[in-house]
Coordinates of C-alpha atoms and ligand atoms in Angstrom, one line a residue:
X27 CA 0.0 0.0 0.0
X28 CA 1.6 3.4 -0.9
X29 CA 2.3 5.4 2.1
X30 CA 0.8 8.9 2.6
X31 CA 2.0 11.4 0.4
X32 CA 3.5 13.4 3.1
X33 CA 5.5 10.5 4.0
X34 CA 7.8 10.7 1.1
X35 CA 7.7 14.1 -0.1
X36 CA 9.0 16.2 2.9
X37 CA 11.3 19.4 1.7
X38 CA 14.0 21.1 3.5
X39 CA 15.8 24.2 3.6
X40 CA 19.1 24.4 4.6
X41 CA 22.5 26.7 3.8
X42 CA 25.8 27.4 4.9
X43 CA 25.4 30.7 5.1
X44 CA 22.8 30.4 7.5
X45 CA 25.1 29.7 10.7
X46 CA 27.7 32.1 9.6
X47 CA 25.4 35.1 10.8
X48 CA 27.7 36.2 12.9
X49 CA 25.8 37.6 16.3
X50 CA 29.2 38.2 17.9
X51 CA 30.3 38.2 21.7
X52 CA 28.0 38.0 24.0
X53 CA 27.5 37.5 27.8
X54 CA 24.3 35.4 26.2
X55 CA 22.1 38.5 26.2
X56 CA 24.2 41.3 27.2
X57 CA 27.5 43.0 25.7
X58 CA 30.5 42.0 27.5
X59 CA 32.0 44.2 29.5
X60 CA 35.1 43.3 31.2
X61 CA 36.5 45.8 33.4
X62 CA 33.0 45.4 35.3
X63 CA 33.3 42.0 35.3
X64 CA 30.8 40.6 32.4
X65 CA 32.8 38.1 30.9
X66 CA 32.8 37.7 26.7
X67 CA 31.1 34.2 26.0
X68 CA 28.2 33.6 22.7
X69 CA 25.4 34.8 22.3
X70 CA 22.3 33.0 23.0
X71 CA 21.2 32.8 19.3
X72 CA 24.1 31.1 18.3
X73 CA 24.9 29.1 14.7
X74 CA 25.9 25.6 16.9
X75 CA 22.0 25.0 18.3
X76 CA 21.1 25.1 14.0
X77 CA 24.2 23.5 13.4
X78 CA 23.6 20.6 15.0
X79 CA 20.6 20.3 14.2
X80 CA 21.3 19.8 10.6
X81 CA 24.2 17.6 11.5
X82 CA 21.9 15.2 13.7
X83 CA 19.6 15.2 11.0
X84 CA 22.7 13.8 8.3
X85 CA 24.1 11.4 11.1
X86 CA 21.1 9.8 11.8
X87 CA 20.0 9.4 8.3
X88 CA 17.1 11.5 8.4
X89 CA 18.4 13.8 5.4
X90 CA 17.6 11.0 3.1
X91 CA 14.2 11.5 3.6
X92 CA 13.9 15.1 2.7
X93 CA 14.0 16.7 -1.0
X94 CA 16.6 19.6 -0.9
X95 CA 14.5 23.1 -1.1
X96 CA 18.0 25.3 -2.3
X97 CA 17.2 28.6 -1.0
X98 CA 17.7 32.2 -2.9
X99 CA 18.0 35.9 -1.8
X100 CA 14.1 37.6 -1.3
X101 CA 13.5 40.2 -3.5
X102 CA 13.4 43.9 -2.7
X103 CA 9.5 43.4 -3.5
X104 CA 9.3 40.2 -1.6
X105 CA 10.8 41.5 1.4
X106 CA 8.5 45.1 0.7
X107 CA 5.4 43.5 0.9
X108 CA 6.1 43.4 4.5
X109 CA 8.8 45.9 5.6
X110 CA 9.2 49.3 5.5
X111 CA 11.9 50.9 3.0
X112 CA 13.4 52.2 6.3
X113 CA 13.7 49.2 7.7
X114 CA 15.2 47.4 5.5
X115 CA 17.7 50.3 4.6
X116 CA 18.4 50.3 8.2
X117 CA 19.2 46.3 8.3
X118 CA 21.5 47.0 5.0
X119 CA 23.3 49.7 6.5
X120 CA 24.2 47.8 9.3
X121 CA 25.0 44.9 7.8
X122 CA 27.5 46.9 5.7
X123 CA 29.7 48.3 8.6
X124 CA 32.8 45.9 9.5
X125 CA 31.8 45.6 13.1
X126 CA 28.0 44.9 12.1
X127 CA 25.2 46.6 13.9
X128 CA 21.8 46.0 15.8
X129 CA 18.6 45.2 14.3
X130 CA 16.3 47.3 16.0
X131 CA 16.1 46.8 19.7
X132 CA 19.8 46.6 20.7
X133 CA 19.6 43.2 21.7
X134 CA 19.6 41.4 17.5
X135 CA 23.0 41.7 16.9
X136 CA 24.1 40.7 13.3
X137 CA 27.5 41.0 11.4
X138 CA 28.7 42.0 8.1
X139 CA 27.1 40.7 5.5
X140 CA 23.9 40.0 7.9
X141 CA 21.8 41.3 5.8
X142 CA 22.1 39.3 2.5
X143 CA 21.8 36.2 5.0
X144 CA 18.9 37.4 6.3
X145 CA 17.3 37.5 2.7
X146 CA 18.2 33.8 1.8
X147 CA 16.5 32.7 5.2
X148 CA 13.3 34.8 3.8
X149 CA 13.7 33.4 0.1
X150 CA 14.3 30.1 1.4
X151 CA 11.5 29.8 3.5
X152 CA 9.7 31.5 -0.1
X153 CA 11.1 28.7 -2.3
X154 CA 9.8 26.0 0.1
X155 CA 6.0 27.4 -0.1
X156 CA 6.4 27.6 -3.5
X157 CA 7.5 23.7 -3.9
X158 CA 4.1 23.4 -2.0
X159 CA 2.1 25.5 -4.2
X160 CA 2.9 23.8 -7.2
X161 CA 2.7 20.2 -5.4
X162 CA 5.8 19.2 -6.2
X163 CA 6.0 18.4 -2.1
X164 CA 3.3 19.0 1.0
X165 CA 5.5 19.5 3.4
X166 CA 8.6 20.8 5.0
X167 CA 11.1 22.0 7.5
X168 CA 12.8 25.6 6.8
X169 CA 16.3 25.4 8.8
X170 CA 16.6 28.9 8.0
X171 CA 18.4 31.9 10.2
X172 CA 18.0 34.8 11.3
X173 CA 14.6 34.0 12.9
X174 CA 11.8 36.0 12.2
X175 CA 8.7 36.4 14.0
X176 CA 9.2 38.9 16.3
X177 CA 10.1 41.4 13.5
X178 CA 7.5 44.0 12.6
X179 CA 7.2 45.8 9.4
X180 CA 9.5 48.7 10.7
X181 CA 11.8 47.1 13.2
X182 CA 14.0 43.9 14.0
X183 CA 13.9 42.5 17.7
X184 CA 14.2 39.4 19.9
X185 CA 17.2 37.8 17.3
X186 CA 14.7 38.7 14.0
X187 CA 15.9 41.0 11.4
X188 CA 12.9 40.0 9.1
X189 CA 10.3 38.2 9.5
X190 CA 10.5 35.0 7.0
X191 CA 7.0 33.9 7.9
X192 CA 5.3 36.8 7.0
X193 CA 7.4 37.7 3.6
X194 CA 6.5 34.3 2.8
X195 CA 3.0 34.3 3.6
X196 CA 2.4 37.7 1.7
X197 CA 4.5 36.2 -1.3
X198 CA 2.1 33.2 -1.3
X199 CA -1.1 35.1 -1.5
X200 CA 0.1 37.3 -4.3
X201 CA 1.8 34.9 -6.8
X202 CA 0.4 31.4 -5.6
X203 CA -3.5 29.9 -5.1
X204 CA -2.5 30.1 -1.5
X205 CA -4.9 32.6 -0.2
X206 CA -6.2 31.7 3.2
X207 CA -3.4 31.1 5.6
X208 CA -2.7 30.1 9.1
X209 CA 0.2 30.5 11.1
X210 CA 0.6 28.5 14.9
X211 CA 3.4 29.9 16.8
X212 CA 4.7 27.4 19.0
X213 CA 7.8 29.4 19.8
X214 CA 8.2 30.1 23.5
X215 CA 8.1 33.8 23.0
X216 CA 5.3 35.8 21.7
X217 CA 4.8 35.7 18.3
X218 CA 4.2 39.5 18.1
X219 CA 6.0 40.8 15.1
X220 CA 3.9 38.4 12.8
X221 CA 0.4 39.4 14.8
X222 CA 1.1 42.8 14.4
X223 CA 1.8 42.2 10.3
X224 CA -1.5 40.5 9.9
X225 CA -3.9 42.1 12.8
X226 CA -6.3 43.6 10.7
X227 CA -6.8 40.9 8.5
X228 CA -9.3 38.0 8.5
X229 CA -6.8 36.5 5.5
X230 CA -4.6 35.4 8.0
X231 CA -4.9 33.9 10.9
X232 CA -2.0 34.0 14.0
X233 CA -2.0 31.4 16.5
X234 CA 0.4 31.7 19.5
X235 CA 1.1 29.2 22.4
X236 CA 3.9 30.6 23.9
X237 CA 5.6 31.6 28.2
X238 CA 2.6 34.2 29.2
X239 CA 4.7 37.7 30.0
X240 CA 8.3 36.1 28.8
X241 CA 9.2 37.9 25.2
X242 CA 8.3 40.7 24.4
X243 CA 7.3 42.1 27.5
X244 CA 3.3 42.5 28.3
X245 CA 2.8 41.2 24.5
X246 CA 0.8 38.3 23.8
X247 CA -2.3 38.0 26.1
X248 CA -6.0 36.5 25.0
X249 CA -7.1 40.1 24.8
X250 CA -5.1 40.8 21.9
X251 CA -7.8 39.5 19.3
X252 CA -6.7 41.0 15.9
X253 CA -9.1 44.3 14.9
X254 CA -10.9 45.9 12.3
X255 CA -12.1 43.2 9.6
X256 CA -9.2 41.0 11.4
X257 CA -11.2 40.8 14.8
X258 CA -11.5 37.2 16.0
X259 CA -8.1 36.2 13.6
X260 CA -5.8 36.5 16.8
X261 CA -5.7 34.0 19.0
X262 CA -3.2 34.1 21.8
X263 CA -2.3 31.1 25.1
X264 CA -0.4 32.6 27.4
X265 CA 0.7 30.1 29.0
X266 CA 1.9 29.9 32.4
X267 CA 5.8 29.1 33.0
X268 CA 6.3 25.6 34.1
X269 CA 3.6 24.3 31.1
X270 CA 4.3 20.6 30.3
X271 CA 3.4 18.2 27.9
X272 CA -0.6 17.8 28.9
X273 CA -0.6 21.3 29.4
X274 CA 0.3 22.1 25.6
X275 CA -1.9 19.0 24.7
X276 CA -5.0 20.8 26.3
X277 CA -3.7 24.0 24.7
X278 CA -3.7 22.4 21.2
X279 CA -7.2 20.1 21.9
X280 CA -8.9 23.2 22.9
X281 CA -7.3 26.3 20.7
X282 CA -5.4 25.7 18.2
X283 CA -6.3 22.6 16.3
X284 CA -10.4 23.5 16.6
X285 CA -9.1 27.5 15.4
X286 CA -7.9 25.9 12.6
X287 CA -10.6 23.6 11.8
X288 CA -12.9 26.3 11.7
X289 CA -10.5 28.9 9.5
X290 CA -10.2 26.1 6.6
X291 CA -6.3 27.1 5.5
X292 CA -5.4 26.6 2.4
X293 CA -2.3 26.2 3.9
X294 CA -0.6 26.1 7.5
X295 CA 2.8 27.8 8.0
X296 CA 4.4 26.9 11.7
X297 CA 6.3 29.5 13.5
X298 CA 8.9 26.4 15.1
X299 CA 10.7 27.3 18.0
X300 CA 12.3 24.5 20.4
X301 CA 12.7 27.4 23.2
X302 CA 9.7 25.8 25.1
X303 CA 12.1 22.6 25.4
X304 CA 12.4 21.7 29.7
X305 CA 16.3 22.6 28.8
X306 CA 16.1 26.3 27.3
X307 CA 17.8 28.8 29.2
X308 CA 15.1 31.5 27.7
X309 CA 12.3 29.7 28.7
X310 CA 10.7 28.2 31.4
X311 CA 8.5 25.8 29.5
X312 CA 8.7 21.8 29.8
X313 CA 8.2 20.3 26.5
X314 CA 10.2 17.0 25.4
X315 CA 11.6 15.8 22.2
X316 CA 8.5 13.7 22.3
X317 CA 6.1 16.6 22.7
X318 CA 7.4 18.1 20.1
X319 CA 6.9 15.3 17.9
X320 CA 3.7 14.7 19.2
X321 CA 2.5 18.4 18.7
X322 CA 4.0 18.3 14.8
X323 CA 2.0 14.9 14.0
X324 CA -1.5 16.8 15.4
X325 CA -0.6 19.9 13.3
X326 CA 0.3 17.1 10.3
X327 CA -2.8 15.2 10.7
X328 CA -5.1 18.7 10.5
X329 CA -3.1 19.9 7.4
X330 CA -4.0 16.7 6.1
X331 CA -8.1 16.8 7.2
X332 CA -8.0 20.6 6.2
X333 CA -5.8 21.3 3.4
X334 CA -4.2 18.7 1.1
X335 CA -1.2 18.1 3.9
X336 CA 0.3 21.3 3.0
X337 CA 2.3 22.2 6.0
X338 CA 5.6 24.8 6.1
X339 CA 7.7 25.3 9.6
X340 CA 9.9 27.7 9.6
X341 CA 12.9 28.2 12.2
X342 CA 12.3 30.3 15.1
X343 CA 14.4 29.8 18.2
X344 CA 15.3 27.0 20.5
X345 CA 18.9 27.8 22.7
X346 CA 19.8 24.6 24.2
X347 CA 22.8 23.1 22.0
X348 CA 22.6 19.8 23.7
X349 CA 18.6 19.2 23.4
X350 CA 17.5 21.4 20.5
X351 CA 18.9 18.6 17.6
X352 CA 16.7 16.1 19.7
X353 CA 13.7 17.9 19.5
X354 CA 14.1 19.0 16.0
X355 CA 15.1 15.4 15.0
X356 CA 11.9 14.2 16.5
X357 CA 9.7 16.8 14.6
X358 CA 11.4 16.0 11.4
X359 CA 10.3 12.2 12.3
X360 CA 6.7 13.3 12.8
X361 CA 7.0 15.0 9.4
X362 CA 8.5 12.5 7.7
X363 CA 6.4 9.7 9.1
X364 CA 10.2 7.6 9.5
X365 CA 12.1 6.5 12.9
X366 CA 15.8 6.8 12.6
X367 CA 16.3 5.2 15.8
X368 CA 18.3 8.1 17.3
X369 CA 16.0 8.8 20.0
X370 CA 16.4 11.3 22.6
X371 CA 18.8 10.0 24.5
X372 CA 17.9 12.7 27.6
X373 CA 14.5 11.0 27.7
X374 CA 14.6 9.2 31.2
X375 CA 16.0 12.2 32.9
X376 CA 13.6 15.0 31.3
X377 CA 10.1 12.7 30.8
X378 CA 9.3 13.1 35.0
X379 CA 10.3 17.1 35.0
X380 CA 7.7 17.4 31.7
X381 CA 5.1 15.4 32.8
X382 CA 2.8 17.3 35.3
X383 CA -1.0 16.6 34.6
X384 CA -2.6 19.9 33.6
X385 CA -2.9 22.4 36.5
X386 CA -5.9 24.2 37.4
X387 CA -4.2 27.7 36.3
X388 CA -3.1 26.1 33.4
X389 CA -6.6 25.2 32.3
X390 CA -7.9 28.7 33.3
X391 CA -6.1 30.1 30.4
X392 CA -6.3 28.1 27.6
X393 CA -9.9 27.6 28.5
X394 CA -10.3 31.7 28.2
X395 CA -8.5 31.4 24.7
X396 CA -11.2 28.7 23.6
X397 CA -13.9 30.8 24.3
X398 CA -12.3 33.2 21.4
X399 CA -12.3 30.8 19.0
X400 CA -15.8 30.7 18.3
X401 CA -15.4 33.9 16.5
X402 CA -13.5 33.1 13.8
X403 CA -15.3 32.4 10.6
X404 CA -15.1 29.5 8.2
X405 CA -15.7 31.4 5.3
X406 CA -15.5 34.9 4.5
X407 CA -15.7 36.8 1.4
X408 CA -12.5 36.5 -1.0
X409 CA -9.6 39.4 -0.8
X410 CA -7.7 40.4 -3.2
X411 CA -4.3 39.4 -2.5
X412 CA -2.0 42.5 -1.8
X413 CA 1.4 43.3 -3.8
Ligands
ZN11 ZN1 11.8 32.2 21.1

């Protein structure tokens, strides 16, 4: 019996180039300032957490699985769709100097030549929803840096200099039959940049489970519901620190998956960060390699009962060099529908610190978050795509 088609046409991005953004000494978040005693060390978003990643994913054999996506620069009117002129003049500039610059917020450092990196992380992450759009594969994993989604249209922040999901969304709707589009953010940090992008607009709807209060500050709580015609088409779980695996499950049972069963996608694009992992250091979430692959196979299986299997995750963040690769790896399995047999081998440690039934304060919030979904409509009138 032939297998599923998203068994065995999976694509992936990956490049060089992408773990040779260069976000330069760090105390992890802070400049390094000796003579008062902050020691020079990386920075939290560093190239080795992708790294690895793609290196796990060659050792254990996974690679063979995947059709190679080669990525290319964005376009100035790929990236304009979404950011201003000054923005991205500001990101080029920067990128030009020697010593690199800041994106926007004084804590996205990037390096010389930053910013053409940046545009083959958006263009891959466009190539990869194109290979959808024309069928040639449903699915697939974007290894892509700089992250994205806290980017707005006029400023970097949080690591993001610009934000891949939404350049690619907005190149979707305007050159492919992709109109209707979802995004779940399961990053541990707000996905603000890309609800801000598309809050006014019932043509896309943004999903966030992420720490309550964590990144950005006072950003991300149920009350921000999109507005305008996009009222109802932002849905947000702020979830309490210390959230475990039956705590996302109920998060995903009750908000996420029946949001999208009631938008109809045409496609779903996944904001993927493995910062809610129980070993980040900039989170304070509990989720385990497993978790992570059991989260991808729900968002698989309502891609598949919703849109043709058409599924896109994109890179976000995820800090912890030693259990990122696991979590990734198991994701990619879930994608793939394969076992490479490299399982996480920090399972019997980290399964009894994840596993916490769902806590009463827990439940408070993602049941106020299901109460919002109700108001999102399964059809509504067709846009025209913007340019
Ligand atoms: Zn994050």
């Amino acid at each position: 019996m032939p297998p599923p088609t998203h068994l065995t046409e999976t694509g992936y991005v990956y490049h060089p180039l992408f773990v040779w953004h260069d976000t330069r000494t760090h105390a992890g978040l802070i400049p390094p300032h000796p003579v008062a005693g902050v020691q020079p060390g990386a920075h939290y978003e560093h190239p080795d957490t992708k790294r690895r990643i793609h290196e796990l994913l060659e050792v254990s054999g996974l690679l063979d699985h995947l059709v190679r996506i080669t990525p290319r620069p964005a376009t100035d009117l790929e990236v304009g769709r979404v950011h201003t002129r000054r923005h991205v003049e500001h990101i080029r500039s920067q990128s030009l100097r020697a010593e690199g610059g800041d994106a926007g917020d004084g804590h996205s450092p990037l390096g010389h030549g930053s910013y053409d990196i940046a545009l083959l992380a958006a263009g891959g992450l466009i190539e990869l929803v194109d290979a959808i759009a024309r069928g040639e594969i449903t699915s697939g994993y974007a290894l892509i840096r700089p992250p994205g989604h806290h980017a707005t249209a006029d400023a970097g922040m949080g690591f993001c200099l610009f934000n891949n999901v939404a350049i690619a969304i907005q190149h979707a709707r305007a050159a492919t039959d992709l109109r209707r589009i979802a995004v779940v953010d399961i990053d541990v940090h707000h996905g603000n940049g890309t609800q801000a992008i598309f809050y006014d607009t019932p043509d896309v709807l943004t999903i966030s489970l992420h720490q309550a209060n964590c990144f950005p500050p006072n950003s991300g709580w149920t009350t921000e519901n999109g507005s305008g015609a996009g009222a109802g088409y932002a849905l947000n779980v702020p979830l309490p620190p210390g959230t475990g695996v039956h705590g996302y499950r109920y998060a995903m049972d009750q908000v996420a998956l029946p949001a999208l069963d009631r938008y109809q996608p045409d496609v779903i694009l996944v904001s993927c960060g493995f910062d809610a992992s129980v070993l980040d250091p900039l989170g304070r979430q509990m989720l385990t390699a497993t978790a992570y692959g059991d989260i991808t196979r729900h968002l698989l299986d309502a891609a598949d009962r919703l849109c043709g299997g058409r599924i896109a995750l994109a890179h976000e963040g995820g800090y912890s060099p030693d259990y990122v690769p696991f979590c990734a790896l198991a994701t990619l399995e879930a994608l793939t529908g394969t076992t490479t047999g490299n399982t996480d081998p920090l399972a019997h440690i980290v399964a009894g610190w994840a596993n916490d039934p769902l806590l009463p304060h827990q439940k408070a919030v993602v049941d106020e978050a299901a109460r919002l979904v109700e108001r999102i409509r399964t059809a509504t009138p067709a846009t025209p795509a913007t340019s």
